[in-house]
PDB file of C-alpha atoms and ligand atoms in Angstrom:
ATOM      1  CA  UNK A   1       0.000   0.000   0.000  1.00  0.00           C
ATOM      2  CA  UNK A   2       1.285   3.461  -0.918  1.00  0.00           C
ATOM      3  CA  UNK A   3       0.443   5.571   2.148  1.00  0.00           C
ATOM      4  CA  UNK A   4       1.873   8.740   0.578  1.00  0.00           C
ATOM      5  CA  UNK A   5      -0.511   8.386  -2.365  1.00  0.00           C
ATOM      6  CA  UNK A   6      -3.501   7.715  -0.078  1.00  0.00           C
ATOM      7  CA  UNK A   7      -2.956  10.782   2.112  1.00  0.00           C
ATOM      8  CA  UNK A   8      -1.809  12.955  -0.791  1.00  0.00           C
ATOM      9  CA  UNK A   9      -4.958  12.287  -2.797  1.00  0.00           C
ATOM     10  CA  UNK A  10      -7.197  12.615   0.273  1.00  0.00           C
ATOM     11  CA  UNK A  11      -5.896  16.152   0.882  1.00  0.00           C
ATOM     12  CA  UNK A  12      -7.012  17.233  -2.584  1.00  0.00           C
ATOM     13  CA  UNK A  13     -10.632  16.768  -1.391  1.00  0.00           C
ATOM     14  CA  UNK A  14     -10.233  19.926   0.710  1.00  0.00           C
ATOM     15  CA  UNK A  15      -9.736  22.051  -2.414  1.00  0.00           C
ATOM     16  CA  UNK A  16     -12.932  23.678  -3.683  1.00  0.00           C
ATOM     17  CA  UNK A  17     -13.762  25.999  -6.582  1.00  0.00           C
ATOM     18  CA  UNK A  18     -12.255  29.475  -6.276  1.00  0.00           C
ATOM     19  CA  UNK A  19      -9.647  28.560  -3.682  1.00  0.00           C
ATOM     20  CA  UNK A  20      -6.051  29.797  -3.444  1.00  0.00           C
ATOM     21  CA  UNK A  21      -3.997  26.777  -2.418  1.00  0.00           C
ATOM     22  CA  UNK A  22      -0.543  26.623  -0.841  1.00  0.00           C
ATOM     23  CA  UNK A  23       1.311  23.824  -2.587  1.00  0.00           C
ATOM     24  CA  UNK A  24       3.864  22.057  -0.381  1.00  0.00           C
ATOM     25  CA  UNK A  25       7.058  20.292  -1.336  1.00  0.00           C
ATOM     26  CA  UNK A  26       8.096  16.640  -1.313  1.00  0.00           C
ATOM     27  CA  UNK A  27       7.271  13.096  -2.304  1.00  0.00           C
ATOM     28  CA  UNK A  28       3.923  13.007  -0.430  1.00  0.00           C
ATOM     29  CA  UNK A  29       2.562  16.270  -1.803  1.00  0.00           C
ATOM     30  CA  UNK A  30       3.550  14.977  -5.248  1.00  0.00           C
ATOM     31  CA  UNK A  31       0.363  12.895  -5.170  1.00  0.00           C
ATOM     32  CA  UNK A  32      -1.744  15.916  -4.167  1.00  0.00           C
ATOM     33  CA  UNK A  33      -0.321  17.854  -7.101  1.00  0.00           C
ATOM     34  CA  UNK A  34      -0.984  14.975  -9.479  1.00  0.00           C
ATOM     35  CA  UNK A  35      -4.592  14.721  -8.230  1.00  0.00           C
ATOM     36  CA  UNK A  36      -5.149  18.498  -8.380  1.00  0.00           C
ATOM     37  CA  UNK A  37      -3.845  18.511 -11.952  1.00  0.00           C
ATOM     38  CA  UNK A  38      -6.423  15.869 -12.832  1.00  0.00           C
ATOM     39  CA  UNK A  39      -9.237  17.806 -11.065  1.00  0.00           C
ATOM     40  CA  UNK A  40      -8.232  21.032 -12.855  1.00  0.00           C
ATOM     41  CA  UNK A  41      -8.498  19.215 -16.183  1.00  0.00           C
ATOM     42  CA  UNK A  42     -11.994  18.127 -15.096  1.00  0.00           C
ATOM     43  CA  UNK A  43     -12.986  21.763 -14.400  1.00  0.00           C
ATOM     44  CA  UNK A  44     -11.824  22.617 -10.851  1.00  0.00           C
ATOM     45  CA  UNK A  45     -11.157  26.361 -10.604  1.00  0.00           C
ATOM     46  CA  UNK A  46      -8.201  26.974  -8.288  1.00  0.00           C
ATOM     47  CA  UNK A  47      -4.847  28.698  -8.204  1.00  0.00           C
ATOM     48  CA  UNK A  48      -1.765  27.515  -6.359  1.00  0.00           C
ATOM     49  CA  UNK A  49       1.166  29.248  -4.674  1.00  0.00           C
ATOM     50  CA  UNK A  50       4.165  26.886  -4.653  1.00  0.00           C
ATOM     51  CA  UNK A  51       6.562  26.496  -1.707  1.00  0.00           C
ATOM     52  CA  UNK A  52       9.577  25.705  -3.892  1.00  0.00           C
ATOM     53  CA  UNK A  53      11.004  25.851  -7.378  1.00  0.00           C
ATOM     54  CA  UNK A  54      10.578  22.057  -7.549  1.00  0.00           C
ATOM     55  CA  UNK A  55       6.850  22.324  -6.811  1.00  0.00           C
ATOM     56  CA  UNK A  56       6.464  25.209  -9.255  1.00  0.00           C
ATOM     57  CA  UNK A  57       7.919  22.967 -11.958  1.00  0.00           C
ATOM     58  CA  UNK A  58       5.611  20.062 -11.040  1.00  0.00           C
ATOM     59  CA  UNK A  59       2.583  22.376 -10.987  1.00  0.00           C
ATOM     60  CA  UNK A  60       3.411  23.468 -14.532  1.00  0.00           C
ATOM     61  CA  UNK A  61       3.782  19.828 -15.591  1.00  0.00           C
ATOM     62  CA  UNK A  62       0.408  18.894 -14.056  1.00  0.00           C
ATOM     63  CA  UNK A  63      -1.350  21.973 -15.498  1.00  0.00           C
ATOM     64  CA  UNK A  64      -2.135  23.617 -12.149  1.00  0.00           C
ATOM     65  CA  UNK A  65      -2.596  27.405 -12.552  1.00  0.00           C
ATOM     66  CA  UNK A  66      -0.348  29.443 -10.259  1.00  0.00           C
ATOM     67  CA  UNK A  67      -0.575  32.849  -8.630  1.00  0.00           C
ATOM     68  CA  UNK A  68       1.479  34.825  -6.101  1.00  0.00           C
ATOM     69  CA  UNK A  69       1.101  37.078  -3.057  1.00  0.00           C
ATOM     70  CA  UNK A  70       1.022  40.021  -5.474  1.00  0.00           C
ATOM     71  CA  UNK A  71      -2.494  38.908  -6.401  1.00  0.00           C
ATOM     72  CA  UNK A  72      -3.596  36.855  -3.413  1.00  0.00           C
ATOM     73  CA  UNK A  73      -4.146  38.435   0.022  1.00  0.00           C
ATOM     74  CA  UNK A  74      -4.339  35.049   1.788  1.00  0.00           C
ATOM     75  CA  UNK A  75      -4.374  31.323   1.184  1.00  0.00           C
ATOM     76  CA  UNK A  76      -7.539  29.278   1.708  1.00  0.00           C
ATOM     77  CA  UNK A  77      -5.785  26.004   2.308  1.00  0.00           C
ATOM     78  CA  UNK A  78      -2.138  24.935   2.365  1.00  0.00           C
ATOM     79  CA  UNK A  79      -1.236  21.263   1.935  1.00  0.00           C
ATOM     80  CA  UNK A  80       2.207  19.989   2.822  1.00  0.00           C
ATOM     81  CA  UNK A  81       4.148  16.977   4.049  1.00  0.00           C
ATOM     82  CA  UNK A  82       6.291  16.774   7.184  1.00  0.00           C
ATOM     83  CA  UNK A  83       9.341  14.912   8.412  1.00  0.00           C
ATOM     84  CA  UNK A  84       8.013  14.318  11.923  1.00  0.00           C
ATOM     85  CA  UNK A  85       4.677  14.924  13.673  1.00  0.00           C
ATOM     86  CA  UNK A  86       4.096  14.658  17.431  1.00  0.00           C
ATOM     87  CA  UNK A  87       0.931  13.981  19.409  1.00  0.00           C
ATOM     88  CA  UNK A  88       0.217  17.730  19.674  1.00  0.00           C
ATOM     89  CA  UNK A  89       0.503  18.150  15.870  1.00  0.00           C
ATOM     90  CA  UNK A  90       3.814  19.984  16.176  1.00  0.00           C
ATOM     91  CA  UNK A  91       6.020  19.318  13.171  1.00  0.00           C
ATOM     92  CA  UNK A  92       9.585  19.127  11.998  1.00  0.00           C
ATOM     93  CA  UNK A  93       9.793  20.145   8.343  1.00  0.00           C
ATOM     94  CA  UNK A  94      12.499  21.064   5.879  1.00  0.00           C
ATOM     95  CA  UNK A  95      13.942  17.699   4.929  1.00  0.00           C
ATOM     96  CA  UNK A  96      13.466  18.843   1.339  1.00  0.00           C
ATOM     97  CA  UNK A  97      15.025  22.231   2.098  1.00  0.00           C
ATOM     98  CA  UNK A  98      11.876  24.294   1.520  1.00  0.00           C
ATOM     99  CA  UNK A  99      11.064  25.171   5.150  1.00  0.00           C
ATOM    100  CA  UNK A 100      11.182  28.971   4.796  1.00  0.00           C
ATOM    101  CA  UNK A 101       8.658  29.297   1.989  1.00  0.00           C
ATOM    102  CA  UNK A 102       6.654  26.453   3.536  1.00  0.00           C
ATOM    103  CA  UNK A 103       6.334  28.369   6.802  1.00  0.00           C
ATOM    104  CA  UNK A 104       5.431  31.648   5.076  1.00  0.00           C
ATOM    105  CA  UNK A 105       2.711  29.875   3.136  1.00  0.00           C
ATOM    106  CA  UNK A 106       1.411  27.790   6.066  1.00  0.00           C
ATOM    107  CA  UNK A 107       1.159  30.887   8.248  1.00  0.00           C
ATOM    108  CA  UNK A 108      -0.783  32.736   5.519  1.00  0.00           C
ATOM    109  CA  UNK A 109      -3.287  29.870   5.227  1.00  0.00           C
ATOM    110  CA  UNK A 110      -6.732  29.771   6.784  1.00  0.00           C
ATOM    111  CA  UNK A 111      -6.317  25.993   7.016  1.00  0.00           C
ATOM    112  CA  UNK A 112      -3.023  24.087   7.077  1.00  0.00           C
ATOM    113  CA  UNK A 113      -3.304  20.417   6.192  1.00  0.00           C
ATOM    114  CA  UNK A 114      -0.371  18.090   6.800  1.00  0.00           C
ATOM    115  CA  UNK A 115      -0.093  14.742   5.072  1.00  0.00           C
ATOM    116  CA  UNK A 116       2.149  11.989   6.395  1.00  0.00           C
ATOM    117  CA  UNK A 117       2.814   8.282   6.130  1.00  0.00           C
ATOM    118  CA  UNK A 118       3.160   6.222   9.319  1.00  0.00           C
ATOM    119  CA  UNK A 119       6.948   6.578   9.457  1.00  0.00           C
ATOM    120  CA  UNK A 120       6.562  10.291  10.322  1.00  0.00           C
ATOM    121  CA  UNK A 121       4.500   9.829  13.499  1.00  0.00           C
ATOM    122  CA  UNK A 122       6.475  10.329  16.686  1.00  0.00           C
ATOM    123  CA  UNK A 123       5.717  10.602  20.418  1.00  0.00           C
ATOM    124  CA  UNK A 124       8.279  13.363  20.779  1.00  0.00           C
ATOM    125  CA  UNK A 125      10.043  15.405  18.092  1.00  0.00           C
ATOM    126  CA  UNK A 126      13.768  14.985  17.633  1.00  0.00           C
ATOM    127  CA  UNK A 127      14.552  11.742  15.871  1.00  0.00           C
ATOM    128  CA  UNK A 128      14.661  13.717  12.608  1.00  0.00           C
ATOM    129  CA  UNK A 129      17.446  16.318  12.579  1.00  0.00           C
ATOM    130  CA  UNK A 130      15.922  19.801  12.694  1.00  0.00           C
ATOM    131  CA  UNK A 131      16.660  21.856   9.543  1.00  0.00           C
ATOM    132  CA  UNK A 132      17.662  25.459  10.269  1.00  0.00           C
ATOM    133  CA  UNK A 133      18.075  27.858   7.326  1.00  0.00           C
ATOM    134  CA  UNK A 134      20.886  30.405   7.776  1.00  0.00           C
ATOM    135  CA  UNK A 135      22.382  33.104   5.610  1.00  0.00           C
ATOM    136  CA  UNK A 136      25.825  32.148   4.247  1.00  0.00           C
ATOM    137  CA  UNK A 137      27.562  35.222   5.728  1.00  0.00           C
ATOM    138  CA  UNK A 138      29.063  34.255   9.072  1.00  0.00           C
ATOM    139  CA  UNK A 139      27.525  30.791   9.041  1.00  0.00           C
ATOM    140  CA  UNK A 140      30.462  29.438  11.086  1.00  0.00           C
ATOM    141  CA  UNK A 141      29.574  31.900  13.854  1.00  0.00           C
ATOM    142  CA  UNK A 142      25.864  31.112  13.525  1.00  0.00           C
ATOM    143  CA  UNK A 143      26.756  27.424  14.027  1.00  0.00           C
ATOM    144  CA  UNK A 144      28.506  28.286  17.302  1.00  0.00           C
ATOM    145  CA  UNK A 145      25.452  30.176  18.518  1.00  0.00           C
ATOM    146  CA  UNK A 146      23.178  27.270  17.599  1.00  0.00           C
ATOM    147  CA  UNK A 147      25.545  25.001  19.537  1.00  0.00           C
ATOM    148  CA  UNK A 148      25.413  27.308  22.548  1.00  0.00           C
ATOM    149  CA  UNK A 149      21.671  26.680  22.993  1.00  0.00           C
ATOM    150  CA  UNK A 150      22.223  22.913  23.063  1.00  0.00           C
ATOM    151  CA  UNK A 151      21.651  21.938  19.417  1.00  0.00           C
ATOM    152  CA  UNK A 152      24.311  20.151  17.380  1.00  0.00           C
ATOM    153  CA  UNK A 153      24.393  21.610  13.848  1.00  0.00           C
ATOM    154  CA  UNK A 154      25.688  19.802  10.769  1.00  0.00           C
ATOM    155  CA  UNK A 155      25.971  21.758   7.518  1.00  0.00           C
ATOM    156  CA  UNK A 156      23.850  20.151   4.786  1.00  0.00           C
ATOM    157  CA  UNK A 157      26.038  19.261   1.810  1.00  0.00           C
ATOM    158  CA  UNK A 158      25.123  18.377  -1.781  1.00  0.00           C
ATOM    159  CA  UNK A 159      27.707  17.283  -4.342  1.00  0.00           C
ATOM    160  CA  UNK A 160      30.523  18.139  -1.933  1.00  0.00           C
ATOM    161  CA  UNK A 161      29.387  21.764  -1.513  1.00  0.00           C
ATOM    162  CA  UNK A 162      27.018  23.465   0.931  1.00  0.00           C
ATOM    163  CA  UNK A 163      23.407  22.789  -0.066  1.00  0.00           C
ATOM    164  CA  UNK A 164      21.808  26.026  -1.332  1.00  0.00           C
ATOM    165  CA  UNK A 165      18.114  26.697  -0.732  1.00  0.00           C
ATOM    166  CA  UNK A 166      15.764  28.409  -3.185  1.00  0.00           C
ATOM    167  CA  UNK A 167      16.463  31.571  -1.141  1.00  0.00           C
ATOM    168  CA  UNK A 168      20.256  31.236  -1.627  1.00  0.00           C
ATOM    169  CA  UNK A 169      20.852  30.230   1.982  1.00  0.00           C
ATOM    170  CA  UNK A 170      22.499  27.276   3.760  1.00  0.00           C
ATOM    171  CA  UNK A 171      20.889  24.676   6.002  1.00  0.00           C
ATOM    172  CA  UNK A 172      22.158  23.216   9.263  1.00  0.00           C
ATOM    173  CA  UNK A 173      20.565  19.888  10.207  1.00  0.00           C
ATOM    174  CA  UNK A 174      20.526  19.967  14.002  1.00  0.00           C
ATOM    175  CA  UNK A 175      20.299  17.322  16.689  1.00  0.00           C
ATOM    176  CA  UNK A 176      18.012  18.933  19.244  1.00  0.00           C
ATOM    177  CA  UNK A 177      18.269  18.421  23.018  1.00  0.00           C
ATOM    178  CA  UNK A 178      16.249  15.522  24.503  1.00  0.00           C
ATOM    179  CA  UNK A 179      14.347  17.869  26.814  1.00  0.00           C
ATOM    180  CA  UNK A 180      13.496  20.542  24.199  1.00  0.00           C
ATOM    181  CA  UNK A 181      10.144  22.260  24.328  1.00  0.00           C
ATOM    182  CA  UNK A 182       9.239  22.706  20.630  1.00  0.00           C
ATOM    183  CA  UNK A 183       7.597  26.149  20.894  1.00  0.00           C
ATOM    184  CA  UNK A 184      10.430  27.546  23.006  1.00  0.00           C
ATOM    185  CA  UNK A 185      13.125  26.094  20.747  1.00  0.00           C
ATOM    186  CA  UNK A 186      11.381  27.427  17.622  1.00  0.00           C
ATOM    187  CA  UNK A 187      11.406  30.947  19.107  1.00  0.00           C
ATOM    188  CA  UNK A 188      14.914  30.858  20.550  1.00  0.00           C
ATOM    189  CA  UNK A 189      16.515  29.552  17.343  1.00  0.00           C
ATOM    190  CA  UNK A 190      14.943  32.347  15.327  1.00  0.00           C
ATOM    191  CA  UNK A 191      16.461  34.946  17.685  1.00  0.00           C
ATOM    192  CA  UNK A 192      20.014  33.959  16.657  1.00  0.00           C
ATOM    193  CA  UNK A 193      21.463  36.456  14.154  1.00  0.00           C
ATOM    194  CA  UNK A 194      21.973  34.688  10.840  1.00  0.00           C
ATOM    195  CA  UNK A 195      19.100  32.242  11.341  1.00  0.00           C
ATOM    196  CA  UNK A 196      16.422  32.931   8.772  1.00  0.00           C
ATOM    197  CA  UNK A 197      13.935  30.263   9.865  1.00  0.00           C
ATOM    198  CA  UNK A 198      13.819  26.822  11.407  1.00  0.00           C
ATOM    199  CA  UNK A 199      11.787  23.716  10.591  1.00  0.00           C
ATOM    200  CA  UNK A 200       9.785  23.569  13.831  1.00  0.00           C
ATOM    201  CA  UNK A 201       6.150  24.280  12.981  1.00  0.00           C
ATOM    202  CA  UNK A 202       4.453  24.462  16.365  1.00  0.00           C
ATOM    203  CA  UNK A 203       0.731  25.001  16.766  1.00  0.00           C
ATOM    204  CA  UNK A 204       0.313  25.533  13.021  1.00  0.00           C
ATOM    205  CA  UNK A 205      -1.240  22.342  11.622  1.00  0.00           C
ATOM    206  CA  UNK A 206      -5.044  22.344  11.646  1.00  0.00           C
ATOM    207  CA  UNK A 207      -5.428  18.827  10.288  1.00  0.00           C
ATOM    208  CA  UNK A 208      -3.012  15.928   9.950  1.00  0.00           C
ATOM    209  CA  UNK A 209      -3.963  13.181   7.522  1.00  0.00           C
ATOM    210  CA  UNK A 210      -2.367   9.812   8.236  1.00  0.00           C
ATOM    211  CA  UNK A 211      -3.147   6.161   7.511  1.00  0.00           C
ATOM    212  CA  UNK A 212      -4.437   3.706  10.099  1.00  0.00           C
ATOM    213  CA  UNK A 213      -5.619   0.186   9.221  1.00  0.00           C
ATOM    214  CA  UNK A 214      -5.109   0.983   5.543  1.00  0.00           C
ATOM    215  CA  UNK A 215      -7.539   3.921   5.680  1.00  0.00           C
ATOM    216  CA  UNK A 216      -6.942   7.657   5.846  1.00  0.00           C
ATOM    217  CA  UNK A 217      -7.672   9.232   9.225  1.00  0.00           C
ATOM    218  CA  UNK A 218      -8.006  12.950   9.920  1.00  0.00           C
ATOM    219  CA  UNK A 219      -6.566  14.199  13.200  1.00  0.00           C
ATOM    220  CA  UNK A 220      -7.797  17.693  13.941  1.00  0.00           C
ATOM    221  CA  UNK A 221      -6.185  20.278  16.183  1.00  0.00           C
ATOM    222  CA  UNK A 222      -7.742  20.427  19.635  1.00  0.00           C
ATOM    223  CA  UNK A 223      -8.942  23.977  20.226  1.00  0.00           C
TER     224      UNK A 223
HETATM  225  C1  5RP B 301      10.331  19.883   2.464  1.00  0.00           C
HETATM  226  C2  5RP B 301       9.491  19.341   3.554  1.00  0.00           C
HETATM  227  C3  5RP B 301       8.676  18.145   3.231  1.00  0.00           C
HETATM  228  O1  5RP B 301       7.342  18.454   3.459  1.00  0.00           O
HETATM  229  C4  5RP B 301       9.101  17.029   4.103  1.00  0.00           C
HETATM  230  O2  5RP B 301      10.488  16.855   3.935  1.00  0.00           O
HETATM  231  C5  5RP B 301       8.359  15.739   3.774  1.00  0.00           C
HETATM  232  O3  5RP B 301       8.781  15.289   2.525  1.00  0.00           O
HETATM  233  P1  5RP B 301       8.294  13.893   1.939  1.00  0.00           P
HETATM  234  O4  5RP B 301       6.823  14.026   1.690  1.00  0.00           O
HETATM  235  O5  5RP B 301       9.114  13.730   0.687  1.00  0.00           O
HETATM  236  O6  5RP B 301       8.613  12.828   2.955  1.00  0.00           O
HETATM  237  O7  5RP B 301       9.418  19.836   4.648  1.00  0.00           O
HETATM  238  O8  5RP B 301      11.075  20.961   2.905  1.00  0.00           O
END
């Protein structure tokens, strides 16, 4: 059974005529994009705002019309994957390197839907290294500051060189302390000069779609 396909396609059901949709990044959202492309061909009226250059390219391939914040004042629904989800629907994101645009888009959305396969569910966040996007200038110093709050940063590398995000920044993948409080860590990391954003998404997801007993299950945020 392909859990990513099940949850990815399920999320497309939230998209209705006239909506502006935040389009996430990754191998799970791929199936949402594929499904939305099919629905658009069948007459669905929607426009997407992509969270990455990779998603923009896929949206073009699937025939999904795109827009931008120049035209759109808000997003009706954003759909995205995650690298880890805890019992309170806090997330670690950014495994695909798109965390900054993903967080801008999720925070502009009236509803943020997260789609995950079973491997992403966790009692407590931290088994996945936390991606932290930093500007290249002074990144060695930024690493020391990240270290000083108890995280262990490792520069993400691709083809022997620092990995470069769509925003021309670097990423540190960080081992976070065992006793971290996600909301506090999210705030404190972002106070370090040089940190642009981190992959903790606390109290942002409205709905998480996962698979249990081969069926999709919606877990909604407790208000
Ligand atoms: C990209 C992300 C992705 O949503 C996350 O990495 C999940 O990806 P996948 O669906 O491929 O497992 O945060 O920056």
